[in-house]
mmCIF file of C-alpha atoms in Angstrom:
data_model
loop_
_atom_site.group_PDB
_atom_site.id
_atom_site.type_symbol
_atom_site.label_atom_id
_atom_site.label_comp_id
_atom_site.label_asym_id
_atom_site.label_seq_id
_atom_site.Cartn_x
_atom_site.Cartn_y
_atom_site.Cartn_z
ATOM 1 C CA UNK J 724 -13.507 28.670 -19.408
ATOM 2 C CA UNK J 725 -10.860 28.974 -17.033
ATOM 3 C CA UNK J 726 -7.456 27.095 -18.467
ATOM 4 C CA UNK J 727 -4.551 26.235 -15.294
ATOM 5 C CA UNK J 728 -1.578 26.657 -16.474
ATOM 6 C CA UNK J 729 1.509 24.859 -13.762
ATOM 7 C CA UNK J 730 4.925 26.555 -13.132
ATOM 8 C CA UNK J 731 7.445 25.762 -11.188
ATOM 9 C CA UNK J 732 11.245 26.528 -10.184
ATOM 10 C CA UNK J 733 13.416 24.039 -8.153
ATOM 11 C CA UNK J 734 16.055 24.486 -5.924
ATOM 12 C CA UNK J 735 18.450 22.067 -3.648
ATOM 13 C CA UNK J 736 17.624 21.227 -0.413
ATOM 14 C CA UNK J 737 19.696 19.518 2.046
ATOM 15 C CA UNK J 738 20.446 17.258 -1.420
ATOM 16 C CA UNK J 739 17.036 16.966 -2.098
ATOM 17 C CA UNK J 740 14.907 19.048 -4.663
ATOM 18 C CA UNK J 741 12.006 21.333 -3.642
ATOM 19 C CA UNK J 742 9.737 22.586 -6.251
ATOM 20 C CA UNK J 743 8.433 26.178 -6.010
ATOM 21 C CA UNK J 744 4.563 25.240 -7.393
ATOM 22 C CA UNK J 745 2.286 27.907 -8.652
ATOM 23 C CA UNK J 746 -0.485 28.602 -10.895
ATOM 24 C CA UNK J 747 -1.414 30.728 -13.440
ATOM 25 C CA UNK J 748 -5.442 30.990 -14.372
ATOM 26 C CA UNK J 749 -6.152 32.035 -17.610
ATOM 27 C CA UNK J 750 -10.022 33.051 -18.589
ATOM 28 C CA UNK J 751 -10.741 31.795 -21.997
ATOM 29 C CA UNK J 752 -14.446 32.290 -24.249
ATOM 30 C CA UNK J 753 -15.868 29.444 -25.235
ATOM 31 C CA UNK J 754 -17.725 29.436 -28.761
ATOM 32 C CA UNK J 755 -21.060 27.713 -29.130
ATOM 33 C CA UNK J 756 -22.743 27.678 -33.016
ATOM 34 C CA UNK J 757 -25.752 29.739 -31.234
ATOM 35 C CA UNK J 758 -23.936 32.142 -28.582
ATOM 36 C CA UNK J 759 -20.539 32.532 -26.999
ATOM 37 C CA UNK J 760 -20.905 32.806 -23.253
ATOM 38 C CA UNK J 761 -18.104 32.058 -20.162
ATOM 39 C CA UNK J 762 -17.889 29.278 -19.144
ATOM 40 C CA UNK J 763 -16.684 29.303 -15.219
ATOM 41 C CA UNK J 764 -15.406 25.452 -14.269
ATOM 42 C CA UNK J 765 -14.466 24.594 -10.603
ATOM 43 C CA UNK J 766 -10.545 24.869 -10.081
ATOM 44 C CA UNK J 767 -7.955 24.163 -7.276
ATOM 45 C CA UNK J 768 -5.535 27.106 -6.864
ATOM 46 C CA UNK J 769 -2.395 25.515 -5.418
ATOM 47 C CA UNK J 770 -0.234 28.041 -3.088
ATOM 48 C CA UNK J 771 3.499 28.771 -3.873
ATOM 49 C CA UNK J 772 5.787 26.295 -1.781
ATOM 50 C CA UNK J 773 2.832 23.731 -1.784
ATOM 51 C CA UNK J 774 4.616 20.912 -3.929
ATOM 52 C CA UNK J 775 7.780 19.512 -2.088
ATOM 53 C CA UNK J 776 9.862 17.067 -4.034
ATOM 54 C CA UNK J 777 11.543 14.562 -1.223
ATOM 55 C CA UNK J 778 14.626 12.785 -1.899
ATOM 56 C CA UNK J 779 14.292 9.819 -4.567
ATOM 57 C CA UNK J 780 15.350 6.759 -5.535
ATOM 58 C CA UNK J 781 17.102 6.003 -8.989
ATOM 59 C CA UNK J 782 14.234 3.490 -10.487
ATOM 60 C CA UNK J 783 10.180 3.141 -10.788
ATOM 61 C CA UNK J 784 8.876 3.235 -7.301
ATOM 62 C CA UNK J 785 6.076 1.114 -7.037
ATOM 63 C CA UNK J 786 4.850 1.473 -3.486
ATOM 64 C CA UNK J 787 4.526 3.760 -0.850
ATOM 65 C CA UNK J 788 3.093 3.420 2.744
ATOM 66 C CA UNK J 789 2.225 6.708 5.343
ATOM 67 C CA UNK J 790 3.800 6.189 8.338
ATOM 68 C CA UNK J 791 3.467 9.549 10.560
ATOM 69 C CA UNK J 792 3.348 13.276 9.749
ATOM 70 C CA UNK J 793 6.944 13.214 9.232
ATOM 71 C CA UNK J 794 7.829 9.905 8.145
ATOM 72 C CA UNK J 795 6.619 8.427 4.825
ATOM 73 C CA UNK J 796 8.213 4.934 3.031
ATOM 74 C CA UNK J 797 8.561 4.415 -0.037
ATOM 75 C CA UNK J 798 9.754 1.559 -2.545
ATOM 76 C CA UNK J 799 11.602 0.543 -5.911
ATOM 77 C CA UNK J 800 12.560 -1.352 -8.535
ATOM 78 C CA UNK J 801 15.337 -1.977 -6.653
ATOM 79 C CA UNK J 802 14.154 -3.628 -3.729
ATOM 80 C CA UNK J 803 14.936 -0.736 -1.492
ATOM 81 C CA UNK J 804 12.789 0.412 0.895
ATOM 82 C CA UNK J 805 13.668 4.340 1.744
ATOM 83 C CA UNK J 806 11.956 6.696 5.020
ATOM 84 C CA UNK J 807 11.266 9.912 3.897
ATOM 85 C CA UNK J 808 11.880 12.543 6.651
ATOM 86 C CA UNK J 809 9.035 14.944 4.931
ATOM 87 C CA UNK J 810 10.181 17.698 7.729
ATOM 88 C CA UNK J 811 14.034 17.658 6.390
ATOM 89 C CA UNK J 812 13.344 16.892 2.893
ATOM 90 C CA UNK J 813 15.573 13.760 3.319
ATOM 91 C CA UNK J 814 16.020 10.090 3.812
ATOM 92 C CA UNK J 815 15.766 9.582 7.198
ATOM 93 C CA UNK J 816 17.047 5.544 6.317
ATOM 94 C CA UNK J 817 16.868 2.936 3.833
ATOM 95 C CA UNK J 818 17.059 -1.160 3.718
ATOM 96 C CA UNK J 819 17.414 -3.328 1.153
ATOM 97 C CA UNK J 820 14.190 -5.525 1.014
ATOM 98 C CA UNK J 821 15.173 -7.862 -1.299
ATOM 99 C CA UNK J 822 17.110 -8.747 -4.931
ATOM 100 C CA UNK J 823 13.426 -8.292 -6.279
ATOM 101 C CA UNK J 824 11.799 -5.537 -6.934
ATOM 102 C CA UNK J 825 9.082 -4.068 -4.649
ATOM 103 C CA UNK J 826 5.477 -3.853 -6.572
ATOM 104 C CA UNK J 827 3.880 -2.731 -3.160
ATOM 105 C CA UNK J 828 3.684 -1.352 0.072
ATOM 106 C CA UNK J 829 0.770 -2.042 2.655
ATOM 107 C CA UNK J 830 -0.554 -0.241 5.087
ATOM 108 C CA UNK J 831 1.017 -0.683 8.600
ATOM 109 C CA UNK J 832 -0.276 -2.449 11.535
ATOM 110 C CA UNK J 833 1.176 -3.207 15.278
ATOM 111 C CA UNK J 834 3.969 -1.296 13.274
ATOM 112 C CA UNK J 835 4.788 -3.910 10.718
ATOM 113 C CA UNK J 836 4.771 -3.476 7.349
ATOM 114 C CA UNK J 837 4.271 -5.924 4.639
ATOM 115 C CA UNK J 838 5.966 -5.372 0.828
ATOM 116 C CA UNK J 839 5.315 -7.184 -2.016
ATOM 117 C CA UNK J 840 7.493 -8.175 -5.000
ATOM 118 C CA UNK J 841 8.175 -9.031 -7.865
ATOM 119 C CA UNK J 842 8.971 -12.445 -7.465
ATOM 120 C CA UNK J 843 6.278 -13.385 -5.904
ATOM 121 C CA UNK J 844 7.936 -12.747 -2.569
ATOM 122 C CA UNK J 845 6.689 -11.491 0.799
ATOM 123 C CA UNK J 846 8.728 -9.683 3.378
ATOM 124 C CA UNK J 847 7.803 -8.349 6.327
ATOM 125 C CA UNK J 848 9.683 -5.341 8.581
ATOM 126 C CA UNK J 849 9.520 -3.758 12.069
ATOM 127 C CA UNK J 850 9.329 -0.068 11.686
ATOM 128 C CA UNK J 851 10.315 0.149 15.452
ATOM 129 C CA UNK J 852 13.813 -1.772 15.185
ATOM 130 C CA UNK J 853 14.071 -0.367 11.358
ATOM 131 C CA UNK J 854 14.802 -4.438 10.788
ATOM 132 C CA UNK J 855 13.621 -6.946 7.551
ATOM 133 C CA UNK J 856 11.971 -9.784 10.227
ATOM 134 C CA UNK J 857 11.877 -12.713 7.224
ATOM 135 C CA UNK J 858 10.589 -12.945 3.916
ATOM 136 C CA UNK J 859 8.637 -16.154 2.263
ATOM 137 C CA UNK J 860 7.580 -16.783 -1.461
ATOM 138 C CA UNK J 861 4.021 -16.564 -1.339
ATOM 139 C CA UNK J 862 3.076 -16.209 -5.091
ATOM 140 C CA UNK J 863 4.334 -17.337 -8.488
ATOM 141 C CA UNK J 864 3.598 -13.834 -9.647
ATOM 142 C CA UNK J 865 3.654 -10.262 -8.541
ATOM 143 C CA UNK J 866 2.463 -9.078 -5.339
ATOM 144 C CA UNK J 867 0.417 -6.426 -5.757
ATOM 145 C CA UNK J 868 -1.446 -5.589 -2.543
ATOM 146 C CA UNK J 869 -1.286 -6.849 0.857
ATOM 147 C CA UNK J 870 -4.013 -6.079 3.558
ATOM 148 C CA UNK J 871 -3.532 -6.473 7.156
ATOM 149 C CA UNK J 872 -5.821 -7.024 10.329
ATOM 150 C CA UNK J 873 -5.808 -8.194 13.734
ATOM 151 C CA UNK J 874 -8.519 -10.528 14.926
ATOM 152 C CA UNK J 875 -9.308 -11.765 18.228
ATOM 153 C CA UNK J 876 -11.466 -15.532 18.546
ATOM 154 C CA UNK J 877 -14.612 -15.333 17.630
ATOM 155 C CA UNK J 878 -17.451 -17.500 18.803
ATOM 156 C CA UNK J 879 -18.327 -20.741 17.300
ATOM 157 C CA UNK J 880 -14.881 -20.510 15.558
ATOM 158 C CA UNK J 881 -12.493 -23.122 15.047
ATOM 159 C CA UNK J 882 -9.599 -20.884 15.935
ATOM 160 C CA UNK J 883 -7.912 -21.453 19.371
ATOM 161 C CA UNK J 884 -9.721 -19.505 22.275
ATOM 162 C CA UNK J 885 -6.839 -17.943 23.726
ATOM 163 C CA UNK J 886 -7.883 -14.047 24.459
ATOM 164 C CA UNK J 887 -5.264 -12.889 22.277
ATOM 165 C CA UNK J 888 -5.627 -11.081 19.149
ATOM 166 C CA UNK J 889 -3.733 -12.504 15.850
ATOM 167 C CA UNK J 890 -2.478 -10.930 13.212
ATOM 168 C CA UNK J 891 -3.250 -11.605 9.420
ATOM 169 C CA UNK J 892 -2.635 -10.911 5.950
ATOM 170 C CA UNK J 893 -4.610 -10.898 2.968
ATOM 171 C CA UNK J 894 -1.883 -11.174 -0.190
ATOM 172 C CA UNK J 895 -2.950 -11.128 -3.755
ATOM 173 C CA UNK J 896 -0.734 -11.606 -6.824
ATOM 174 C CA UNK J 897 -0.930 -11.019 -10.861
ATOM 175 C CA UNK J 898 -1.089 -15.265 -10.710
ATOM 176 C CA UNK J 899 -4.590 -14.633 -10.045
ATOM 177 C CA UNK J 900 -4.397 -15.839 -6.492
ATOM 178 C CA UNK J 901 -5.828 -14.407 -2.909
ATOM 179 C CA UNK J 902 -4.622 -16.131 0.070
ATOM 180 C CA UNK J 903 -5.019 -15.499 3.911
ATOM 181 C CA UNK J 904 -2.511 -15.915 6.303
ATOM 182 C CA UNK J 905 -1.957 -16.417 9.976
ATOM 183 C CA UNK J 906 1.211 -14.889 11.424
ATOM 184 C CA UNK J 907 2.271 -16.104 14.764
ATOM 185 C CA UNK J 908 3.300 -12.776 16.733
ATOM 186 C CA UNK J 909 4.851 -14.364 19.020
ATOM 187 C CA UNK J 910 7.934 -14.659 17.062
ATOM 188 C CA UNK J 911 7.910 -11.140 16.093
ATOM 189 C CA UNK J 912 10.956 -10.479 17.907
ATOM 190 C CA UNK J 913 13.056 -13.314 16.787
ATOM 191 C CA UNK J 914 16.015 -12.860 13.818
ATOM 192 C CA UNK J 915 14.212 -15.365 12.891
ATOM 193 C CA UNK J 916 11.106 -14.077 12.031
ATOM 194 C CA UNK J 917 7.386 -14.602 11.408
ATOM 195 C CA UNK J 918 5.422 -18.299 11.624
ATOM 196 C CA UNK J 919 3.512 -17.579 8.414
ATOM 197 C CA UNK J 920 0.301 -20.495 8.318
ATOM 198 C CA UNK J 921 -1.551 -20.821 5.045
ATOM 199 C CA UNK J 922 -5.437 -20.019 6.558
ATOM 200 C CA UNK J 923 -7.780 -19.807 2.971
ATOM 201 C CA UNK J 924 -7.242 -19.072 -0.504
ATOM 202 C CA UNK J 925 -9.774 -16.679 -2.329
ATOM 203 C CA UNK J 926 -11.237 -18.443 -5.505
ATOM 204 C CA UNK J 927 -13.376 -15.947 -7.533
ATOM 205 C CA UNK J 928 -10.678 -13.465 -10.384
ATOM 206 C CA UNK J 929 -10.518 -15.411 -13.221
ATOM 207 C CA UNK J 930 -6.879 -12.974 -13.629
ATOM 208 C CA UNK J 931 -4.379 -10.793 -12.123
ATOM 209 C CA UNK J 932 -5.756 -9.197 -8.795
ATOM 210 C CA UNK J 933 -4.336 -5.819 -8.565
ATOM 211 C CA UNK J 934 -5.361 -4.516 -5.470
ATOM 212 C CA UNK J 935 -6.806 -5.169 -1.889
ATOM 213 C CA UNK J 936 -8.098 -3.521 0.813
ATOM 214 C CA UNK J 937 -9.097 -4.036 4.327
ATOM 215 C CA UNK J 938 -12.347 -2.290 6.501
ATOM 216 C CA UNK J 939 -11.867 -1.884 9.991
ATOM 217 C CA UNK J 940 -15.605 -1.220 9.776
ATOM 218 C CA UNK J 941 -17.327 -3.933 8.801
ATOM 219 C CA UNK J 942 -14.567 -6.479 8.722
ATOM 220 C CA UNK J 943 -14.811 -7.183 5.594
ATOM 221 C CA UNK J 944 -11.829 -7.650 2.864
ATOM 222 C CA UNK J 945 -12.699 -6.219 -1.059
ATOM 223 C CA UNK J 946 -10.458 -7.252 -4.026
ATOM 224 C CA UNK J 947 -10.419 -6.040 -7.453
ATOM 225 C CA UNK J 948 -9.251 -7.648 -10.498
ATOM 226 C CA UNK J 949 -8.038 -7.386 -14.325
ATOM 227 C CA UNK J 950 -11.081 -9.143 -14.584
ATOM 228 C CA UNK J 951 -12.868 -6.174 -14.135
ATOM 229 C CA UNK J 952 -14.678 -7.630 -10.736
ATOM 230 C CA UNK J 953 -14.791 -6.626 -7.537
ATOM 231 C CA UNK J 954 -15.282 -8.999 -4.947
ATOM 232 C CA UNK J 955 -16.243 -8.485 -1.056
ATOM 233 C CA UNK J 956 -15.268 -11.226 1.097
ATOM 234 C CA UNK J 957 -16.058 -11.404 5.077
ATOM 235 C CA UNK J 958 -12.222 -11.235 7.231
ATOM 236 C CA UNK J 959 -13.595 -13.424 10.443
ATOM 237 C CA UNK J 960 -15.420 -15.849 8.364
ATOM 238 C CA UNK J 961 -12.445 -16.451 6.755
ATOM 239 C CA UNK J 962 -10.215 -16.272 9.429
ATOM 240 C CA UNK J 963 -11.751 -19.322 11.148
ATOM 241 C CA UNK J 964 -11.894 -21.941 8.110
ATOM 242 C CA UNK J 965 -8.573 -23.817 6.966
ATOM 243 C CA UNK J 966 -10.373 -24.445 2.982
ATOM 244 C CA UNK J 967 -10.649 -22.211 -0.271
ATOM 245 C CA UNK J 968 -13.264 -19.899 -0.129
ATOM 246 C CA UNK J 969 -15.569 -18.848 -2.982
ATOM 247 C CA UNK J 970 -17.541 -16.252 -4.326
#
């Protein structure tokens, strides 16, 4: 058998900590009633200086969100929303979200980025202008995944034929609810921010939906659930009715 044993020494880096990662593989026999023979498993041997501790914050983070190679975000407990220059081994900036703490941190797209927390509370920032565009309750109970997609008309649907592509957002919360919204872009650049419209609510957990995710692919949304389901629900069907939608 081969055992892994982890090491590591840390040192200060432009006021951030950098751990020196290595690994030590120890061969071991393993004993069988009959015979003793090696036993070889598969193993990962991590280079020195491949771990890199980045600046932190001072609570549970609960979300984090890839930006570029050198740029990753990363909320807390706090409400604070922190860049990571992964380059530097820094904060590049940080915002206060909100009082509330952030339970998650979606993907981005047309460089917004959605966070959820703990209040039930949406909010919604422009990675370009580094700004907090608005935030709206959504949710009696923690938001714990938001998905994100942009959608042009689609025929036979009851959405306005305009040519232009709209943006939504799939939100689900530990109150057991999944709801779609439409966000009017054209107020993107306004202090005052986003036009959020109610589109369809998601009837199918019978509890807390944890998590969400969006495929570009097939255009199709899947949630999962403390429920233990998971549930695939079609994006432009839903993005065209103004009613719950079931399972």
């Amino acid at each position: 058998m081969i055992v892994a044993c982890a090491c590591g020494t840390w040192k200060q880096v432009n006021h951030a900590y950098m751990s020196s990662c290595s690994f030590v593989l120890v061969p071991c026999l393993l004993s069988f009633p009959l015979l003793s023979l090696p036993l070889y498993l598969s193993y990962v041997l991590l280079p020195s200086e491949s771990c890199t501790a980045l600046a932190s914050h001072q609570d549970h983070i609960h979300g984090i969100s890839w930006v570029s190679s050198s740029l990753v975000l990363s909320g807390c407990d706090k409400g604070l929303l922190l860049a990571h220059d992964t380059r530097a081994a820094s904060v590049a900036w940080g915002v206060t979200m909100s009082a509330n703490g952030i339970c998650h941190l979606g993907e981005l797209c047309d460089n917004l980025l959605f966070s959820g927390h703990t209040n039930g509370e949406v909010s919604i920032f422009d990675i370009r202008t580094q700004r907090k565009l608005s935030s709206h309750v959504l949710h009696s109970g923690d938001v714990r995944s938001v998905a994100m997609w942009t959608q042009t008309a689609l025929p036979h649907s009851t959405m306005a034929v305009d040519g232009a592509a709209h943006l939504f957002a799939l939100t689900t919360s530990f109150d057991g609810q999944g709801s779609v919204w439409k966000l009017n872009a054209q107020q993107s650049v306004s202090p005052d921010g986003f036009d959020v419209t109610k589109v369809a609510r998601l009837v199918g957990h019978t509890d807390k939906i944890l998590s969400s995710v969006y495929s570009p692919l097939t255009h199709d949304i899947f949630t999962s659930g403390a429920d233990g389901n998971v549930l695939s629900w079609n994006a432009a069907n839903i993005a065209s009715v103004s009613e719950d939608i079931h399972s």
